[in-house]
C-alpha cells in the first residue's frame, strides 16, 4: 500500500472530517481523500462517488491498487444518489466544484440528509449562494477555513444541522472568515477591491452600474477595516 499525500486543499478538508465518520466523498478524484483517511485510521468506511465513467474507473483502480475494496466503495452515481440510508453515512464531502453546483447537489438529495451529521463543502466560487442554501435548509455553519495553494484561494465551509440567521455581510464574506480576517482572507478581498477600483476608474459618472460597484467597494472596505 502506497501512502497517499494530499494537496494542501484536500489536507485541510481531511483535517475537518470527524473521526470514525462513515464518509461520502462526492466527485472523489481518484478516491485520494477516502484512501488517506482510511490509511490514517481516522475512518474505516467511505463511499467514493463519481458521475462519469472515466473517473469512476480510475477511482476503482486506485482503491484496488491500495487493496482497500473492503473499506472504500466506489459508486457510479450522481451526487447524493451514491448513498442509501442503510449506508449510515455521517459525513459528506463535496469539494472542488462551483458553489451553485454544490447547492444543486444538496437540493436534489436534501431528503437524504436528516441522518448526516456533517457537511464539509469546498466551493470554488459563489460561496454566498451556498451559505444561503445551508441557512434556508436548517444547517448551521460550524467552522470555515480559507487557504492559498498554488496561487488560488479556497474556502471550506463546515455545516451541521441547526437553525441560524446570517446577515448579508456574513453570507458574502463568511461568519467566521469575516471575524478572523486572516492574511489570506485579506488577500482575496483586497484583490477584489483592486478590481472594483479599476472598474470605477473606467465607468462614466452617470453609468447605471456605477452605484452598485461603488456600494460593493465600500462594503469590502468596511469588512477589511
Coordinates of N, CA and C in Angstrom, one line a residue:
X1 N 0.9 -1.2 0.0 CA 0.0 0.0 0.0 C 0.9 1.3 0.0
X2 N 0.6 2.1 -0.9 CA 1.4 3.4 -1.0 C 0.6 4.5 -0.3
X3 N 1.4 5.2 0.6 CA 0.7 6.2 1.5 C 0.4 7.4 0.6
X4 N -0.9 7.8 0.7 CA -1.3 8.9 -0.1 C -0.9 10.3 0.5
X5 N -0.4 11.2 -0.4 CA -0.1 12.5 0.1 C -1.2 13.5 -0.5
X6 N -1.8 14.2 0.3 CA -2.9 15.1 -0.2 C -2.3 16.5 -0.5
X7 N -3.0 17.2 -1.4 CA -2.7 18.6 -1.7 C -3.1 19.4 -0.4
X8 N -2.6 20.6 -0.3 CA -2.9 21.5 0.8 C -4.4 21.6 1.0
X9 N -5.1 21.8 -0.1 CA -6.6 22.0 0.0 C -7.3 20.7 0.5
X10 N -6.9 19.6 0.0 CA -7.6 18.4 0.4 C -7.1 18.0 1.8
X11 N -5.9 18.3 2.2 CA -5.4 18.1 3.6 C -6.3 18.9 4.6
X12 N -6.6 20.1 4.2 CA -7.4 20.9 5.1 C -8.8 20.3 5.2
X13 N -9.4 19.8 4.1 CA -10.7 19.1 4.2 C -10.6 17.9 5.1
X14 N -9.5 17.1 4.9 CA -9.3 15.8 5.7 C -9.3 16.1 7.2
X15 N -8.6 17.2 7.5 CA -8.5 17.6 8.9 C -9.8 17.9 9.6
X16 N -10.8 18.3 8.7 CA -12.1 18.7 9.3 C -13.1 17.5 9.4
X17 N -12.8 16.4 8.8 CA -13.6 15.2 8.9 C -13.6 14.6 10.3
X18 N -14.8 14.4 10.8 CA -14.8 13.9 12.2 C -14.3 12.4 12.2
X19 N -13.6 12.1 13.3 CA -13.0 10.8 13.5 C -14.2 9.8 13.5
X20 N -13.9 8.6 12.9 CA -14.9 7.5 12.9 C -16.2 7.8 12.1
X21 N -16.1 8.8 11.3 CA -17.2 9.0 10.4 C -17.4 7.9 9.4
X22 N -18.6 7.8 8.9 CA -18.8 7.0 7.6 C -19.0 8.0 6.5
X23 N -18.1 8.1 5.6 CA -17.9 9.2 4.7 C -18.5 8.9 3.3
X24 N -19.1 10.0 2.7 CA -19.4 10.0 1.3 C -18.6 11.2 0.7
X25 N -17.7 10.8 -0.3 CA -16.9 11.9 -1.0 C -17.5 12.0 -2.4
X26 N -18.2 13.1 -2.6 CA -18.8 13.3 -3.9 C -17.8 13.9 -4.9
X27 N -17.7 13.2 -6.1 CA -16.7 13.7 -7.0 C -15.3 13.5 -6.5
X28 N -14.9 12.2 -6.3 CA -13.8 11.8 -5.3 C -12.4 12.0 -5.8
X29 N -12.2 12.2 -7.2 CA -10.9 12.5 -7.7 C -9.9 11.4 -7.3
X30 N -10.0 10.2 -7.9 CA -9.1 9.1 -7.6 C -9.3 8.5 -6.3
X31 N -10.3 8.9 -5.5 CA -10.6 8.5 -4.1 C -9.4 8.7 -3.2
X32 N -8.6 9.8 -3.5 CA -7.5 10.1 -2.7 C -7.9 10.4 -1.2
X33 N -8.9 11.3 -1.1 CA -9.3 11.7 0.3 C -9.8 10.5 1.1
X34 N -10.7 9.6 0.6 CA -11.0 8.4 1.4 C -9.9 7.5 1.7
X35 N -9.0 7.3 0.7 CA -7.8 6.5 0.9 C -6.9 7.0 2.1
X36 N -6.7 8.3 2.0 CA -5.8 8.9 3.0 C -6.5 8.8 4.4
X37 N -7.8 9.0 4.5 CA -8.4 8.9 5.8 C -8.4 7.5 6.4
X38 N -8.6 6.5 5.5 CA -8.5 5.1 5.9 C -7.1 4.8 6.4
X39 N -6.1 5.2 5.6 CA -4.7 4.9 5.9 C -4.3 5.5 7.2
X40 N -4.9 6.7 7.5 CA -4.6 7.4 8.8 C -5.4 6.8 10.0
X41 N -6.2 5.9 9.6 CA -7.1 5.2 10.6 C -8.1 6.3 11.3
X42 N -8.4 7.3 10.5 CA -9.4 8.3 11.0 C -10.8 7.8 10.8
X43 N -11.0 7.1 9.7 CA -12.3 6.5 9.4 C -12.1 5.0 9.0
X44 N -13.1 4.2 8.9 CA -13.0 2.9 8.4 C -14.0 2.5 7.4
X45 N -14.7 3.5 6.9 CA -15.6 3.2 5.7 C -15.9 4.5 5.0
X46 N -15.9 4.3 3.6 CA -16.2 5.5 2.8 C -16.8 5.1 1.5
X47 N -17.6 5.9 0.9 CA -18.1 5.8 -0.4 C -17.5 6.9 -1.3
X48 N -16.8 6.5 -2.4 CA -16.3 7.5 -3.3 C -17.3 7.5 -4.5
X49 N -18.0 8.7 -4.7 CA -19.0 8.8 -5.7 C -18.5 9.5 -6.9
X50 N -18.7 9.0 -8.1 CA -18.3 9.6 -9.4 C -19.5 9.5 -10.3
X51 N -19.7 10.6 -11.1 CA -20.9 10.6 -12.0 C -20.5 10.3 -13.4
X52 N -19.2 10.3 -13.7 CA -18.7 10.0 -15.1 C -17.9 8.7 -15.0
X53 N -18.0 7.8 -16.1 CA -17.4 6.5 -16.1 C -15.9 6.5 -16.0
X54 N -15.3 7.5 -16.7 CA -13.8 7.5 -16.7 C -13.2 7.7 -15.3
X55 N -13.6 8.8 -14.6 CA -13.1 9.0 -13.2 C -13.6 7.9 -12.3
X56 N -14.8 7.3 -12.5 CA -15.2 6.2 -11.7 C -14.3 5.0 -11.8
X57 N -13.9 4.7 -13.0 CA -13.0 3.5 -13.2 C -11.6 3.8 -12.6
X58 N -11.1 5.1 -12.8 CA -9.8 5.5 -12.2 C -9.8 5.3 -10.7
X59 N -10.9 5.8 -10.1 CA -11.1 5.7 -8.6 C -11.1 4.2 -8.2
X60 N -11.8 3.4 -8.9 CA -11.9 1.9 -8.6 C -10.5 1.3 -8.7
X61 N -9.8 1.6 -9.8 CA -8.5 1.1 -9.9 C -7.5 1.5 -8.8
X62 N -7.7 2.8 -8.4 CA -6.8 3.3 -7.3 C -7.1 2.5 -6.0
X63 N -8.4 2.4 -5.7 CA -8.8 1.7 -4.5 C -8.3 0.2 -4.5
X64 N -8.4 -0.4 -5.7 CA -7.9 -1.8 -5.8 C -6.4 -1.9 -5.6
X65 N -5.7 -0.9 -6.2 CA -4.2 -0.9 -6.0 C -3.8 -0.8 -4.6
X66 N -4.6 -0.1 -3.8 CA -4.3 0.1 -2.4 C -4.9 -1.0 -1.5
X67 N -5.6 -2.0 -2.2 CA -6.2 -3.1 -1.5 C -7.2 -2.7 -0.4
X68 N -8.0 -1.7 -0.8 CA -8.9 -1.1 0.2 C -10.4 -1.3 -0.2
X69 N -10.7 -2.3 -1.1 CA -12.0 -2.5 -1.6 C -13.0 -2.9 -0.4
X70 N -12.5 -3.4 0.7 CA -13.4 -3.7 1.8 C -13.8 -2.5 2.6
X71 N -13.1 -1.4 2.4 CA -13.3 -0.2 3.2 C -13.8 1.0 2.4
X72 N -13.5 1.0 1.1 CA -14.0 2.1 0.2 C -14.8 1.5 -0.9
X73 N -16.0 1.9 -1.1 CA -16.9 1.5 -2.2 C -16.9 2.7 -3.2
X74 N -16.5 2.4 -4.4 CA -16.6 3.4 -5.5 C -17.9 3.1 -6.2
X75 N -18.7 4.2 -6.3 CA -20.1 4.0 -6.9 C -20.3 5.0 -8.0
X76 N -20.8 4.6 -9.1 CA -21.2 5.4 -10.2 C -22.6 6.0 -10.0
X77 N -22.6 7.2 -9.6 CA -23.9 7.8 -9.3 C -23.8 9.4 -9.3
X78 N -25.0 10.0 -9.4 CA -25.0 11.5 -9.5 C -25.2 12.0 -8.1
X79 N -24.2 12.8 -7.6 CA -24.4 13.4 -6.3 C -24.7 12.5 -5.1
X80 N -25.7 12.9 -4.4 CA -26.1 12.1 -3.2 C -26.8 10.8 -3.5
X81 N -27.1 10.6 -4.7 CA -27.6 9.3 -5.1 C -26.6 8.1 -4.9
X82 N -25.4 8.5 -4.5 CA -24.3 7.5 -4.3 C -24.5 6.8 -3.0
X83 N -25.4 7.2 -2.1 CA -25.6 6.5 -0.8 C -27.0 6.3 -0.5
X84 N -27.3 5.3 0.3 CA -28.6 4.9 0.8 C -28.6 5.0 2.3
X85 N -29.8 5.1 2.9 CA -30.0 5.2 4.3 C -29.2 4.1 5.0
X86 N -29.2 2.9 4.4 CA -28.6 1.7 5.1 C -27.0 1.9 5.2
X87 N -26.5 2.8 4.4 CA -25.0 3.1 4.4 C -24.6 3.8 5.7
X88 N -25.6 4.4 6.4 CA -25.4 5.2 7.6 C -24.2 6.2 7.5
X89 N -24.3 6.9 6.4 CA -23.3 8.0 6.2 C -23.5 9.1 7.2
X90 N -22.4 9.5 7.8 CA -22.5 10.6 8.8 C -21.8 11.9 8.4
X91 N -20.8 11.8 7.4 CA -20.2 13.0 6.9 C -20.1 12.9 5.4
X92 N -20.4 14.1 4.8 CA -20.4 14.2 3.3 C -19.4 15.3 3.0
X93 N -18.5 15.0 2.0 CA -17.5 16.0 1.5 C -17.9 16.2 0.0
X94 N -18.1 17.5 -0.3 CA -18.2 17.9 -1.7 C -17.2 19.0 -1.9
X95 N -16.2 18.7 -2.7 CA -15.1 19.7 -2.8 C -14.7 19.8 -4.3
X96 N -14.2 21.1 -4.6 CA -13.7 21.3 -5.9 C -14.7 21.6 -7.0
X97 N -15.9 22.0 -6.6 CA -16.9 22.4 -7.5 C -17.4 23.8 -7.3
X98 N -18.2 24.3 -8.2 CA -18.7 25.6 -8.0 C -19.8 25.6 -6.9
X99 N -20.0 26.7 -6.2 CA -20.9 26.8 -5.1 C -22.4 26.5 -5.6
X100 N -22.7 27.0 -6.8 CA -24.1 26.7 -7.3 C -24.3 25.2 -7.6
X101 N -23.3 24.6 -8.1 CA -23.4 23.1 -8.3 C -23.5 22.4 -7.0
X102 N -22.7 22.7 -6.0 CA -22.8 22.1 -4.7 C -24.2 22.3 -4.1
X103 N -24.7 23.5 -4.3 CA -26.1 23.8 -3.8 C -27.1 22.9 -4.5
X104 N -27.0 22.7 -5.8 CA -27.9 21.9 -6.6 C -27.8 20.4 -6.1
X105 N -26.6 19.9 -5.9 CA -26.4 18.5 -5.4 C -27.1 18.3 -4.1
X106 N -26.9 19.3 -3.2 CA -27.6 19.2 -1.9 C -29.1 19.3 -2.0
X107 N -29.6 20.2 -2.9 CA -31.0 20.4 -3.1 C -31.6 19.1 -3.6
X108 N -31.0 18.5 -4.6 CA -31.5 17.2 -5.2 C -31.5 16.1 -4.2
X109 N -30.6 16.1 -3.2 CA -30.5 15.0 -2.3 C -30.9 15.4 -0.9
X110 N -31.6 16.5 -0.7 CA -31.9 17.0 0.6 C -32.7 16.1 1.5
X111 N -33.5 15.2 0.9 CA -34.4 14.3 1.7 C -33.5 13.2 2.3
X112 N -32.2 13.1 1.9 CA -31.4 12.0 2.5 C -30.4 12.6 3.5
X113 N -30.6 13.9 3.9 CA -29.6 14.5 4.8 C -29.9 14.4 6.3
X114 N -31.1 13.9 6.6 CA -31.5 14.0 8.0 C -30.6 13.3 9.0
X115 N -30.0 12.2 8.5 CA -29.1 11.4 9.4 C -27.6 11.8 9.3
X116 N -27.4 12.7 8.4 CA -26.0 13.1 8.1 C -25.6 14.2 9.1
X117 N -24.5 14.0 9.9 CA -24.1 14.9 10.9 C -23.3 16.1 10.5
X118 N -22.6 15.9 9.4 CA -21.6 16.9 9.0 C -21.5 17.0 7.5
X119 N -21.5 18.3 7.0 CA -21.2 18.6 5.6 C -19.9 19.4 5.5
X120 N -19.0 18.9 4.7 CA -17.7 19.7 4.5 C -17.7 20.0 3.0
X121 N -17.8 21.3 2.8 CA -18.0 21.8 1.4 C -16.9 22.8 1.0
X122 N -16.3 22.6 -0.2 CA -15.3 23.4 -0.6 C -15.7 24.0 -2.0
X123 N -16.4 25.1 -2.0 CA -16.8 25.7 -3.3 C -15.7 26.5 -3.9
X124 N -15.6 26.4 -5.2 CA -14.6 27.2 -6.0 C -15.1 28.7 -6.2
X125 N -16.4 28.9 -6.1 CA -17.0 30.2 -6.3 C -18.4 30.2 -5.7
X126 N -19.0 31.4 -5.8 CA -20.4 31.5 -5.3 C -20.6 31.0 -3.9
X127 N -19.7 31.3 -3.0 CA -19.8 30.8 -1.6 C -21.0 31.4 -0.9
X128 N -21.4 32.6 -1.3 CA -22.6 33.2 -0.6 C -23.8 32.5 -1.0
X129 N -24.0 32.0 -2.2 CA -25.2 31.2 -2.6 C -25.2 29.9 -1.8
X130 N -24.1 29.3 -1.6 CA -24.0 28.0 -0.8 C -24.4 28.3 0.7
X131 N -23.9 29.4 1.2 CA -24.2 29.7 2.6 C -25.8 30.0 2.7
X132 N -26.3 30.6 1.7 CA -27.7 30.9 1.7 C -28.5 29.6 1.7
X133 N -28.1 28.7 0.9 CA -28.8 27.4 0.8 C -28.8 26.7 2.2
X134 N -27.6 26.7 2.8 CA -27.4 26.0 4.1 C -28.4 26.6 5.2
X135 N -28.4 27.9 5.2 CA -29.3 28.6 6.2 C -30.7 28.3 6.0
X136 N -31.1 28.3 4.7 CA -32.5 28.1 4.3 C -33.0 26.7 4.6
X137 N -32.0 25.7 4.7 CA -32.4 24.3 4.9 C -31.9 23.8 6.3
X138 N -31.9 24.7 7.2 CA -31.6 24.4 8.6 C -30.3 23.7 8.9
X139 N -29.3 24.3 8.3 CA -27.9 24.0 8.6 C -27.2 25.2 9.2
X140 N -26.4 24.9 10.2 CA -25.6 25.9 10.9 C -24.1 25.8 10.4
X141 N -23.5 26.9 10.0 CA -22.1 26.8 9.7 C -21.3 26.8 11.0
X142 N -20.6 25.7 11.2 CA -19.9 25.5 12.5 C -18.4 25.9 12.4
X143 N -17.9 25.9 11.2 CA -16.5 26.5 11.1 C -16.2 26.7 9.6
X144 N -15.2 27.5 9.4 CA -14.8 27.9 8.0 C -13.3 28.0 8.0
X145 N -12.7 27.7 6.8 CA -11.3 27.8 6.6 C -11.1 28.5 5.3
X146 N -10.0 29.2 5.2 CA -9.6 29.9 3.9 C -8.1 29.6 3.7
X147 N -7.6 29.2 2.5 CA -6.2 28.9 2.3 C -5.8 29.2 0.9
X148 N -4.5 29.4 0.8 CA -3.9 29.7 -0.5 C -3.0 28.5 -0.9
X149 N -3.3 28.1 -2.2 CA -2.5 27.0 -2.7 C -2.2 27.2 -4.2
X150 N -1.0 27.2 -4.6 CA -0.6 27.4 -6.0 C -1.3 28.6 -6.6
X151 N -1.3 29.7 -5.8 CA -1.8 30.9 -6.4 C -3.3 31.0 -6.3
X152 N -4.0 30.0 -5.9 CA -5.5 30.0 -5.8 C -6.0 30.1 -4.4
X153 N -7.1 30.8 -4.1 CA -7.6 30.9 -2.8 C -8.8 30.0 -2.7
X154 N -8.9 29.2 -1.7 CA -10.0 28.2 -1.5 C -10.7 28.5 -0.1
X155 N -12.0 28.4 -0.1 CA -12.8 28.5 1.2 C -13.4 27.1 1.4
X156 N -13.4 26.7 2.7 CA -14.0 25.5 3.1 C -15.1 25.8 4.2
X157 N -16.3 25.3 4.0 CA -17.4 25.5 4.9 C -17.8 24.2 5.5
X158 N -17.9 24.2 6.8 CA -18.4 23.0 7.6 C -19.7 23.4 8.2
X159 N -20.7 22.5 7.9 CA -22.1 22.7 8.4 C -22.7 21.5 9.1
X160 N -23.5 21.8 10.1 CA -24.2 20.7 10.8 C -25.7 21.2 11.0
X161 N -26.5 20.2 11.3 CA -28.0 20.6 11.5 C -28.2 21.6 12.6
X162 N -29.1 22.5 12.3 CA -29.4 23.5 13.3 C -30.0 24.8 12.6
X163 N -30.6 25.7 13.3 CA -31.1 26.9 12.7 C -30.2 28.1 13.1
X164 N -30.1 29.0 12.2 CA -29.3 30.2 12.4 C -29.7 31.2 11.4
X165 N -29.3 32.4 11.6 CA -29.5 33.5 10.7 C -28.2 34.2 10.4
X166 N -28.0 34.5 9.1 CA -26.7 35.2 8.7 C -27.2 36.5 8.0
X167 N -26.5 37.6 8.4 CA -26.8 38.8 7.7 C -26.1 38.8 6.3
X168 N -26.3 39.9 5.6 CA -25.8 40.0 4.2 C -24.3 39.9 4.2
X169 N -23.6 40.5 5.1 CA -22.2 40.5 5.2 C -21.7 39.1 5.5
X170 N -22.3 38.4 6.4 CA -21.9 37.1 6.8 C -22.1 36.1 5.7
X171 N -23.1 36.3 4.9 CA -23.4 35.4 3.8 C -22.3 35.5 2.7
X172 N -21.9 36.8 2.4 CA -20.9 37.0 1.4 C -19.5 36.7 1.8
X173 N -19.2 37.1 3.0 CA -17.8 37.0 3.5 C -17.5 35.9 4.4
X174 N -18.6 35.2 4.9 CA -18.4 34.1 5.9 C -18.5 34.6 7.3
X175 N -19.3 34.0 8.1 CA -19.5 34.4 9.5 C -18.2 34.3 10.3
X176 N -17.4 33.3 10.1 CA -16.1 33.1 10.8 C -15.0 33.8 10.1
X177 N -14.9 33.7 8.8 CA -13.8 34.3 8.0 C -13.8 35.8 8.1
X178 N -15.0 36.4 8.2 CA -15.1 37.9 8.3 C -14.7 38.4 9.7
X179 N -14.8 37.5 10.7 CA -14.3 37.9 12.0 C -12.8 37.7 12.2
X180 N -12.3 36.6 11.6 CA -10.9 36.3 11.8 C -10.0 37.2 10.9
X181 N -10.5 37.5 9.7 CA -9.8 38.4 8.8 C -8.3 38.0 8.7
X182 N -8.1 36.8 8.3 CA -6.7 36.2 8.1 C -6.0 36.9 7.0
X183 N -4.7 36.6 6.9 CA -3.9 37.2 5.8 C -4.5 36.8 4.4
X184 N -4.9 35.5 4.3 CA -5.4 35.0 3.0 C -6.7 35.7 2.7
X185 N -7.6 35.8 3.7 CA -8.9 36.5 3.6 C -8.7 37.9 3.1
X186 N -7.7 38.6 3.7 CA -7.4 40.0 3.2 C -6.9 40.0 1.8
X187 N -6.1 39.0 1.5 CA -5.5 38.9 0.1 C -6.6 38.8 -0.9
X188 N -7.6 37.9 -0.6 CA -8.7 37.7 -1.5 C -9.5 38.9 -1.8
X189 N -9.9 39.6 -0.7 CA -10.8 40.7 -0.8 C -10.1 42.0 -1.2
X190 N -8.8 42.1 -0.9 CA -8.0 43.3 -1.5 C -7.9 43.2 -3.0
X191 N -7.8 41.9 -3.5 CA -7.7 41.7 -4.9 C -9.0 42.1 -5.6
X192 N -10.1 41.7 -4.9 CA -11.5 42.1 -5.4 C -11.6 43.7 -5.4
X193 N -11.1 44.3 -4.3 CA -11.2 45.7 -4.1 C -10.4 46.4 -5.3
X194 N -9.3 45.9 -5.6 CA -8.4 46.5 -6.7 C -9.2 46.4 -8.0
X195 N -9.9 45.3 -8.2 CA -10.6 45.1 -9.5 C -11.8 46.1 -9.6
X196 N -12.5 46.3 -8.4 CA -13.6 47.3 -8.4 C -13.1 48.7 -8.6
X197 N -12.0 49.0 -8.1 CA -11.4 50.4 -8.2 C -11.1 50.7 -9.7
X198 N -10.5 49.7 -10.4 CA -10.2 49.8 -11.8 C -11.5 50.0 -12.6
X199 N -12.5 49.2 -12.2 CA -13.8 49.4 -12.9 C -14.4 50.8 -12.8
X200 N -14.3 51.3 -11.5 CA -14.8 52.6 -11.3 C -14.1 53.7 -12.0
X201 N -12.8 53.5 -12.2 CA -12.0 54.4 -13.0 C -12.4 54.5 -14.4
X202 N -12.9 53.4 -15.0 CA -13.3 53.4 -16.4 C -14.8 53.8 -16.6
X203 N -15.6 53.6 -15.6 CA -17.0 53.9 -15.7 C -17.3 55.4 -15.7
X204 N -18.1 55.9 -16.6 CA -18.6 57.3 -16.6 C -19.3 57.6 -15.3
X205 N -19.3 58.8 -14.9 CA -20.0 59.2 -13.6 C -21.5 58.8 -13.6
X206 N -22.1 58.9 -14.7 CA -23.6 58.7 -14.8 C -23.9 57.2 -15.3
X207 N -22.9 56.3 -15.3 CA -23.2 55.0 -15.7 C -24.1 54.2 -14.8
X208 N -25.0 53.4 -15.3 CA -26.0 52.8 -14.5 C -25.4 51.8 -13.5
X209 N -24.3 51.2 -13.8 CA -23.7 50.2 -12.9 C -22.8 50.8 -11.8
X210 N -22.5 52.1 -11.9 CA -21.5 52.7 -11.0 C -21.9 52.7 -9.6
X211 N -23.2 52.9 -9.3 CA -23.7 52.9 -7.9 C -23.5 51.5 -7.2
X212 N -23.8 50.5 -8.0 CA -23.6 49.1 -7.4 C -22.2 48.7 -7.2
X213 N -21.3 49.1 -8.1 CA -19.9 48.8 -8.0 C -19.3 49.6 -6.8
X214 N -19.7 50.9 -6.6 CA -19.3 51.7 -5.5 C -19.8 51.1 -4.2
X215 N -21.0 50.6 -4.2 CA -21.5 50.1 -2.9 C -20.8 48.8 -2.5
X216 N -20.4 48.0 -3.5 CA -19.7 46.8 -3.2 C -18.3 47.1 -2.7
X217 N -17.7 48.1 -3.3 CA -16.3 48.6 -2.9 C -16.4 49.0 -1.5
X218 N -17.4 49.8 -1.1 CA -17.5 50.3 0.3 C -17.7 49.2 1.3
X219 N -18.5 48.2 0.8 CA -18.8 47.1 1.7 C -17.5 46.3 2.0
X220 N -16.7 46.0 1.0 CA -15.4 45.3 1.2 C -14.5 46.1 2.1
X221 N -14.4 47.4 1.9 CA -13.6 48.3 2.7 C -14.0 48.2 4.1
X222 N -15.3 48.2 4.3 CA -15.9 48.1 5.7 C -15.5 46.8 6.4
X223 N -15.5 45.7 5.7 CA -15.2 44.4 6.3 C -13.7 44.3 6.6
X224 N -12.9 44.9 5.7 CA -11.4 44.9 5.9 C -10.9 45.8 7.0
X225 N -11.7 46.7 7.5 CA -11.2 47.6 8.5 C -10.8 46.9 9.8

